[in-house]
CSV table of C-alpha atoms in Angstrom, one decimal:
chain,number,residue,atom,x,y,z
A,13,UNK,CA,6.8,12.4,-13.8
A,14,UNK,CA,3.9,14.9,-13.6
A,15,UNK,CA,2.3,16.8,-16.4
A,16,UNK,CA,0.6,20.1,-15.3
A,17,UNK,CA,-1.6,20.9,-18.2
A,18,UNK,CA,-3.2,18.6,-20.7
A,19,UNK,CA,-2.1,15.4,-18.9
A,20,UNK,CA,-3.7,16.5,-15.7
A,21,UNK,CA,-7.0,17.3,-17.5
A,22,UNK,CA,-6.9,13.9,-19.2
A,23,UNK,CA,-6.3,12.1,-16.0
A,24,UNK,CA,-9.1,13.9,-14.2
A,25,UNK,CA,-11.5,13.2,-17.1
A,26,UNK,CA,-10.6,9.5,-17.2
A,27,UNK,CA,-11.2,9.2,-13.4
A,28,UNK,CA,-14.5,11.0,-13.7
A,29,UNK,CA,-15.7,8.7,-16.4
A,30,UNK,CA,-14.7,5.7,-14.2
A,31,UNK,CA,-16.3,7.1,-11.1
A,32,UNK,CA,-18.8,5.0,-9.3
A,33,UNK,CA,-22.5,5.5,-9.7
A,34,UNK,CA,-24.7,6.2,-6.6
A,35,UNK,CA,-25.1,3.1,-4.5
A,36,UNK,CA,-28.3,1.6,-3.2
A,37,UNK,CA,-29.0,1.3,0.5
A,38,UNK,CA,-28.2,-2.4,0.4
A,39,UNK,CA,-24.8,-1.8,-1.1
A,40,UNK,CA,-24.1,0.8,1.6
A,41,UNK,CA,-25.0,-1.7,4.4
A,42,UNK,CA,-22.8,-4.3,2.8
A,43,UNK,CA,-19.9,-1.8,2.6
A,44,UNK,CA,-20.2,-1.1,6.3
A,45,UNK,CA,-20.2,-4.8,7.1
A,46,UNK,CA,-17.1,-5.5,5.0
A,47,UNK,CA,-15.3,-2.5,6.5
A,48,UNK,CA,-16.1,-3.7,10.0
A,49,UNK,CA,-14.9,-7.2,9.1
A,50,UNK,CA,-11.6,-5.6,7.7
A,51,UNK,CA,-11.2,-3.7,11.0
A,52,UNK,CA,-11.8,-6.9,13.0
A,53,UNK,CA,-9.3,-8.8,11.0
A,54,UNK,CA,-6.8,-6.0,11.6
A,55,UNK,CA,-7.3,-6.1,15.3
A,56,UNK,CA,-7.0,-9.9,15.4
A,57,UNK,CA,-3.8,-9.8,13.3
A,58,UNK,CA,-2.1,-7.0,15.3
A,59,UNK,CA,-3.3,-8.6,18.6
A,60,UNK,CA,-1.9,-11.9,17.6
A,61,UNK,CA,1.4,-10.4,16.6
A,62,UNK,CA,1.6,-8.6,19.9
A,63,UNK,CA,0.8,-11.7,21.9
A,64,UNK,CA,3.1,-13.9,19.8
A,65,UNK,CA,0.2,-16.0,18.6
A,66,UNK,CA,1.5,-17.1,15.2
A,67,UNK,CA,-1.7,-19.0,14.3
A,68,UNK,CA,-3.9,-16.0,14.7
A,69,UNK,CA,-1.6,-14.0,12.5
A,70,UNK,CA,-1.6,-16.6,9.8
A,71,UNK,CA,-5.4,-16.8,9.8
A,72,UNK,CA,-6.0,-13.0,10.0
A,73,UNK,CA,-3.4,-11.6,7.6
A,74,UNK,CA,-4.6,-13.3,4.5
A,75,UNK,CA,-8.1,-12.0,5.1
A,76,UNK,CA,-7.1,-8.3,5.3
A,77,UNK,CA,-6.7,-7.3,1.6
A,78,UNK,CA,-9.6,-9.4,0.2
A,79,UNK,CA,-11.9,-7.8,2.8
A,80,UNK,CA,-10.6,-4.3,1.9
A,81,UNK,CA,-10.9,-5.1,-1.8
A,82,UNK,CA,-14.5,-6.3,-1.3
A,83,UNK,CA,-15.3,-3.2,0.6
A,84,UNK,CA,-13.8,-1.1,-2.2
A,85,UNK,CA,-15.7,-3.0,-4.8
A,86,UNK,CA,-19.0,-2.3,-3.2
A,87,UNK,CA,-18.1,1.4,-3.3
A,88,UNK,CA,-17.6,1.1,-7.1
A,89,UNK,CA,-13.8,1.2,-6.9
A,90,UNK,CA,-11.7,1.4,-10.1
A,91,UNK,CA,-10.3,-1.9,-11.2
A,92,UNK,CA,-6.7,-0.7,-10.8
A,93,UNK,CA,-7.4,-0.2,-7.1
A,94,UNK,CA,-8.8,-3.7,-6.7
A,95,UNK,CA,-5.8,-5.0,-8.6
A,96,UNK,CA,-3.4,-3.2,-6.3
A,97,UNK,CA,-5.1,-4.6,-3.2
A,98,UNK,CA,-5.3,-8.1,-4.5
A,99,UNK,CA,-1.6,-8.0,-5.5
A,100,UNK,CA,-0.9,-6.9,-2.0
A,101,UNK,CA,-2.8,-9.9,-0.8
A,102,UNK,CA,-0.6,-12.1,-2.9
A,103,UNK,CA,2.5,-10.5,-1.3
A,104,UNK,CA,1.0,-10.9,2.2
A,105,UNK,CA,0.4,-14.7,1.6
A,106,UNK,CA,3.9,-15.2,0.1
A,107,UNK,CA,5.6,-13.4,2.9
A,108,UNK,CA,4.1,-15.7,5.4
A,109,UNK,CA,6.7,-18.2,4.2
A,110,UNK,CA,10.4,-18.2,5.1
A,111,UNK,CA,11.9,-19.2,1.8
A,112,UNK,CA,14.0,-16.7,-0.1
A,113,UNK,CA,12.0,-17.4,-3.3
A,114,UNK,CA,8.8,-16.6,-1.5
A,115,UNK,CA,10.2,-13.3,-0.3
A,116,UNK,CA,11.3,-12.3,-3.8
A,117,UNK,CA,8.1,-13.3,-5.5
A,118,UNK,CA,6.1,-11.6,-2.7
A,119,UNK,CA,8.1,-8.4,-3.3
A,120,UNK,CA,7.4,-8.7,-7.0
A,121,UNK,CA,3.6,-9.0,-6.2
A,122,UNK,CA,3.8,-5.8,-4.2
A,123,UNK,CA,5.8,-4.1,-6.9
A,124,UNK,CA,3.1,-5.0,-9.4
A,125,UNK,CA,0.6,-3.5,-7.0
A,126,UNK,CA,2.6,-0.3,-6.9
A,127,UNK,CA,2.5,-0.2,-10.7
A,128,UNK,CA,-1.3,-0.4,-10.5
A,129,UNK,CA,-1.3,2.5,-8.0
A,130,UNK,CA,1.0,4.6,-10.2
A,131,UNK,CA,-1.2,4.0,-13.3
A,132,UNK,CA,-4.3,4.9,-11.2
A,133,UNK,CA,-2.7,8.2,-10.1
A,134,UNK,CA,-2.2,9.1,-13.7
A,135,UNK,CA,-0.6,12.4,-14.6
A,136,UNK,CA,-2.1,14.6,-11.9
A,137,UNK,CA,0.2,17.4,-10.7
A,138,UNK,CA,2.3,16.6,-7.6
A,139,UNK,CA,4.4,18.7,-5.3
A,140,UNK,CA,8.0,19.2,-6.6
A,141,UNK,CA,9.5,19.8,-3.1
A,142,UNK,CA,7.8,16.6,-1.9
A,143,UNK,CA,9.4,14.7,-4.8
A,144,UNK,CA,12.8,16.1,-3.9
A,145,UNK,CA,12.3,15.0,-0.3
A,146,UNK,CA,11.3,11.5,-1.3
A,147,UNK,CA,14.2,11.2,-3.7
A,148,UNK,CA,16.6,12.3,-0.9
A,149,UNK,CA,15.1,9.9,1.5
A,150,UNK,CA,15.3,7.0,-1.0
A,151,UNK,CA,18.9,7.7,-1.8
A,152,UNK,CA,19.9,8.0,1.8
A,153,UNK,CA,18.1,4.9,2.8
A,154,UNK,CA,19.6,2.7,0.0
A,155,UNK,CA,23.1,4.0,0.8
A,156,UNK,CA,22.8,3.2,4.5
A,157,UNK,CA,21.1,-0.1,4.1
A,158,UNK,CA,23.3,-1.4,1.2
A,159,UNK,CA,26.2,-2.9,3.3
A,160,UNK,CA,23.8,-4.8,5.6
A,161,UNK,CA,21.6,-6.3,2.9
A,162,UNK,CA,22.4,-9.9,1.7
A,163,UNK,CA,24.2,-9.7,-1.7
A,164,UNK,CA,21.4,-11.4,-3.5
A,165,UNK,CA,18.8,-8.9,-2.3
A,166,UNK,CA,20.6,-5.6,-2.9
A,167,UNK,CA,19.6,-5.1,-6.5
A,168,UNK,CA,16.0,-6.4,-6.1
A,169,UNK,CA,15.4,-4.3,-2.9
A,170,UNK,CA,16.9,-1.2,-4.5
A,171,UNK,CA,14.6,-1.6,-7.6
A,172,UNK,CA,11.6,-2.2,-5.4
A,173,UNK,CA,12.5,0.8,-3.2
A,174,UNK,CA,12.6,3.1,-6.3
A,175,UNK,CA,9.1,1.9,-7.4
A,176,UNK,CA,7.7,2.2,-3.8
A,177,UNK,CA,9.1,5.7,-3.4
A,178,UNK,CA,7.6,6.8,-6.7
A,179,UNK,CA,4.2,5.4,-5.6
A,180,UNK,CA,4.4,7.2,-2.3
A,181,UNK,CA,5.3,10.5,-3.9
A,182,UNK,CA,2.6,10.2,-6.6
A,183,UNK,CA,0.0,9.2,-4.0
A,184,UNK,CA,0.1,12.8,-2.7
A,185,UNK,CA,-1.4,14.0,-6.0
A,186,UNK,CA,-4.8,12.6,-4.8
A,187,UNK,CA,-4.7,14.6,-1.6
A,188,UNK,CA,-3.7,14.2,2.0
A,189,UNK,CA,-5.4,10.9,2.8
A,190,UNK,CA,-3.8,9.0,-0.1
A,191,UNK,CA,-0.5,10.8,0.4
A,192,UNK,CA,-0.4,9.7,4.1
A,193,UNK,CA,-1.2,6.1,2.9
A,194,UNK,CA,1.8,6.2,0.5
A,195,UNK,CA,4.1,7.5,3.1
A,196,UNK,CA,3.0,4.8,5.6
A,197,UNK,CA,3.6,2.1,2.9
A,198,UNK,CA,7.1,3.4,2.5
A,199,UNK,CA,7.6,3.4,6.2
A,200,UNK,CA,6.3,-0.1,6.6
A,201,UNK,CA,8.6,-1.6,4.0
A,202,UNK,CA,11.6,0.4,5.3
A,203,UNK,CA,11.1,-1.2,8.7
A,204,UNK,CA,11.2,-4.6,6.9
A,205,UNK,CA,14.4,-3.6,5.1
A,206,UNK,CA,16.1,-2.4,8.2
A,207,UNK,CA,15.3,-5.7,9.9
A,208,UNK,CA,16.8,-7.6,7.0
A,209,UNK,CA,19.9,-5.4,7.2
A,210,UNK,CA,20.3,-6.1,10.9
A,211,UNK,CA,19.5,-2.6,12.2
A,212,UNK,CA,18.2,-2.1,15.7
A,213,UNK,CA,14.4,-2.6,15.8
A,214,UNK,CA,11.6,-1.0,17.9
A,215,UNK,CA,9.8,-3.2,20.4
A,216,UNK,CA,7.4,-5.7,18.7
A,217,UNK,CA,8.7,-4.8,15.2
A,218,UNK,CA,6.2,-7.1,13.4
A,219,UNK,CA,3.3,-5.1,15.0
A,220,UNK,CA,4.7,-1.8,13.7
A,221,UNK,CA,5.3,-3.3,10.2
A,222,UNK,CA,1.7,-4.6,9.9
A,223,UNK,CA,0.1,-1.6,11.6
A,224,UNK,CA,1.7,0.9,9.2
A,225,UNK,CA,0.9,-1.4,6.2
A,226,UNK,CA,-2.7,-1.9,7.1
A,227,UNK,CA,-3.2,1.8,7.7
A,228,UNK,CA,-1.4,2.5,4.4
A,229,UNK,CA,-3.6,0.3,2.3
A,230,UNK,CA,-6.8,1.6,4.0
A,231,UNK,CA,-5.7,5.3,3.5
A,232,UNK,CA,-4.8,4.7,-0.1
A,233,UNK,CA,-8.2,3.1,-0.7
A,234,UNK,CA,-10.0,5.8,1.1
A,235,UNK,CA,-8.1,8.5,-0.8
A,236,UNK,CA,-8.8,6.9,-4.2
A,237,UNK,CA,-12.5,6.5,-3.4
A,238,UNK,CA,-12.8,10.0,-2.1
A,239,UNK,CA,-11.1,11.4,-5.2
A,240,UNK,CA,-13.3,9.3,-7.5
A,241,UNK,CA,-16.5,10.5,-5.9
A,242,UNK,CA,-15.3,14.1,-5.8
A,243,UNK,CA,-14.4,14.1,-9.5
A,244,UNK,CA,-17.8,12.5,-10.3
A,245,UNK,CA,-19.5,15.3,-8.3
A,246,UNK,CA,-17.5,18.0,-10.1
A,247,UNK,CA,-18.3,16.5,-13.5
A,248,UNK,CA,-22.0,16.4,-12.7
């Protein structure tokens, strides 16, 4: 999936052209306020899940991605990053419901977000051994989970897992921060899949799912913003 010569140069040039301009002090202050609000919503959400306070979770969870997207916007984030975060918000809201259709549509919203991330990562070179490791992990996970998944979810979950693993692998092309975010996103959704398949779960599984997901989206955002500023600086 990676091109190591002309494609990489084109991807870097496009990102540099879209890199944010220097921000005024007021925008910097707003960024800090929004990031603090995101952190507070994360603490409330995880604390509510740990305490079994469903109302707190239902209030805090839908606030997470809009706050993170607003923070990213004040940092001059690329539109594809904002799209990925807001599609994640759509998935978050839909997955608050228990209906099968809500789960499938929510998974589709996350899948569209992964497409945004993949498009954003472009054709930057990525580690071949890492790609082999992700492919092996994907194949092993799907094979092991398949018997435990409901028949109607096997194909959708497999297709989604392929897209998610591709996103996680390609995220490493932006550096360690974004790569860690991609890996945590894969871990979070794997925890969800193992729960659906009836596998043994860690204590407070919902806390682990959300903690890894929140960290994943933040690290992906931070990695994209760092790369954008770095490429702008190099271009200048």
